[in-house]
């Protein structure tokens, strides 16, 4: 199969590498592979891309010019949705391939509208399907090749067969495809994210209550998760979720929901508001602890990516916290195993932010440590030693990775989300 | 001194003679089909049609003579140049300098820019979420505590320009509390979150009891959630005043103080830092646009000849109505819901400025000054007091105010056409009312029903604003400010002091100690307290009415004080649900 993948982010590169590895001839519009350290790739993905490029199955065309006369079997648009006109334009530019797949969340009805527009162009129009991706940053390649479910919004039996065949190598033991209309698939995709976000925000709201009532939210979380109707997934309270795609679909779903409402704000508005409050939480704790007198303080920020194992900082609480801290003249020393280049780029030219080579180095002379991302390397550090190098032993744990009793014994002022000391 | 008196002006004698021969408006209109064209003057985005005033060409000529005899242009120059036009307080009145571009201000007023910049920085901090409450949360609500000039201007402008709110200002809700009895605060405090509410205390002297008693109530309320008083002052209060000393004494840190100066009168102060709630509610660019609009009218006021000069013309027409035609009432009738608070704003501006009965030097007047001025949204007032205008026994002059274009931003809405229909209905009503007030019976079919008799001949002006926005509103407010000043010059009075307001304040201070519950009687308490309360000196015996009222009120209060408990219970419950600024569990502080 000969296909063109549009887009230059993690989703596009994951699709390109995985599908090329199954023997497809994959064209990309980029000129070069992304830098191995960038947010667009992950280590295993980067290696696979190198391989596929070498084998010649992956081709970087540096634009779309060469493709116009080249008949494509499939166009995969993995770019973020901008407009209906833009979608039509790229299908035209790609020379009307026989099959078009949209893999990023789109406003409800986008797929059908594009199909209708294309129907007007010829008697043998391209077939459009909505094939939402479930690629997760941090385990991108794995999440595509070992996907739990495959969702396909298609109105055409031929188109359905094509996508199924394409995914056959990853879908052998059990057919995980669930085929529905494009509109159903569009809503399903954003609804899944909405539900996950709702669970997290609900836990965060509970954590606020737990804190006020001197209850350890961790015990509550375990008790809730043990109920099989609920399960353990997405039940961690914390200092806010990020991720561009996730936040975007949430925003989109909320917009769609608001459009069908007249006045009152809906559930998802609260979900987003709670998440925004959580992103600010560690700043608020610091503010309260130092009685609103933050200028000149020094803070170590552990973890900047929006979740572990990714170098992406999009929508990360770290960005929000750093901005808030800098605005109050707090000196911020950030450490992250992979996301520091992205952080430095984001805050280029701003005074007060520096980066450290290790969590220990970041903590030297600090008035507080803020744990923002639960990278595995933070879990078993020698905190007793680290505490000795700090100006004040204040640890604000946005991911609840430490034990309150242990840290209290070590002499820390330790406050998590819904556990530890109330700050 | 007496040369200041209006009645000694030679032009005034001419005007009085003309008043004797005046004709009804019906006749004036039928005599000259071009009357309206001749009697329309424009400046900035404002156009005044004064053809429904009872004036003729001769009257206008005499009014112009009066203006020149009083040397209005010279007096205007004195105002702008910073001369001490406020004689009784020995001060300049330089509100025009506040809205001039920084290069065009009189020398030595660099502080104006400095305070504007500090205000802009503060606004940015609050709107961007950098400013935090005691618990570290960003500010969601601002309550302006102020009264009179520190309330009416910002309230009026904020209400009028809401549709122009900038995106950065939309999340912030701005409220106003002014009344000394605390009733607005009482309502607000039941639903505001103490963690996320910022209070601006606006008072030129920073002694205004109305405002400071509200501020004390707020401080007590916040103290219930955060006992750290220093933290509260730093995170929840901003002061705007001409007295840095008093703000500091109240507990405001310097960073939370914005200043203005004794040469800005309270009712002329919305252009200074008193405009803070405007900038917070609508955005700093909107505030700057307001200043620019006012400046445009300032330039007109200082350059146009008296009869082409909107403020001067309105002032002259006012003097003609009051002093020649004996019309002692003036209605302000904006046909625009956005200008809801404009009449109350003008009530203060005009009546506090020109409600005087001595000249600038203190010589008693032998003629009337500011008429009783009141108003309401025109179309609503039609269902309230217009009956009196049409068929009552009082002569009333009116200002009709209307915006020509409206709802431009709604063109794509499904209800745009309906809104347009409403706008047209509104215009029709505005024009119909001024027409009927002027022409009376002549505007309708004749009838001999005595109840359907309309005398007409009530004078009015109609002020057309091309479109109500920050710029035109700035010009509109400046127009009335300058009308007030020009009128004060014509009457020979000082519009910038307000000694009448001071007396009531003093007496209230004397009475307050007599009124706390528990005093057996007003005079008893006064006698007991005499040593600590010099104002209870025996020479100031109370009149029987005051004493009786005080006793009556006290007897009611003693009876009802039992029922107060349930409210405090509710308050305590609400308090326990909110985080405290001081950790309740162990080891919070360094």
PDB file of C-alpha atoms in Angstrom, chain B residues 525-536:
ATOM      1  CA  UNK B 525     -25.920  58.297  77.642  1.00  0.00           C
ATOM      2  CA  UNK B 526     -24.616  61.624  76.582  1.00  0.00           C
ATOM      3  CA  UNK B 527     -24.399  62.770  80.151  1.00  0.00           C
ATOM      4  CA  UNK B 528     -22.616  59.623  81.277  1.00  0.00           C
ATOM      5  CA  UNK B 529     -20.182  59.796  78.411  1.00  0.00           C
ATOM      6  CA  UNK B 530     -19.467  63.460  78.648  1.00  0.00           C
ATOM      7  CA  UNK B 531     -15.949  63.054  79.886  1.00  0.00           C
ATOM      8  CA  UNK B 532     -14.873  60.982  76.844  1.00  0.00           C
ATOM      9  CA  UNK B 533     -17.123  62.618  74.311  1.00  0.00           C
ATOM     10  CA  UNK B 534     -16.483  66.304  73.918  1.00  0.00           C
ATOM     11  CA  UNK B 535     -19.186  66.510  71.240  1.00  0.00           C
ATOM     12  CA  UNK B 536     -21.783  65.848  73.976  1.00  0.00           C
TER      13      UNK B 536
END
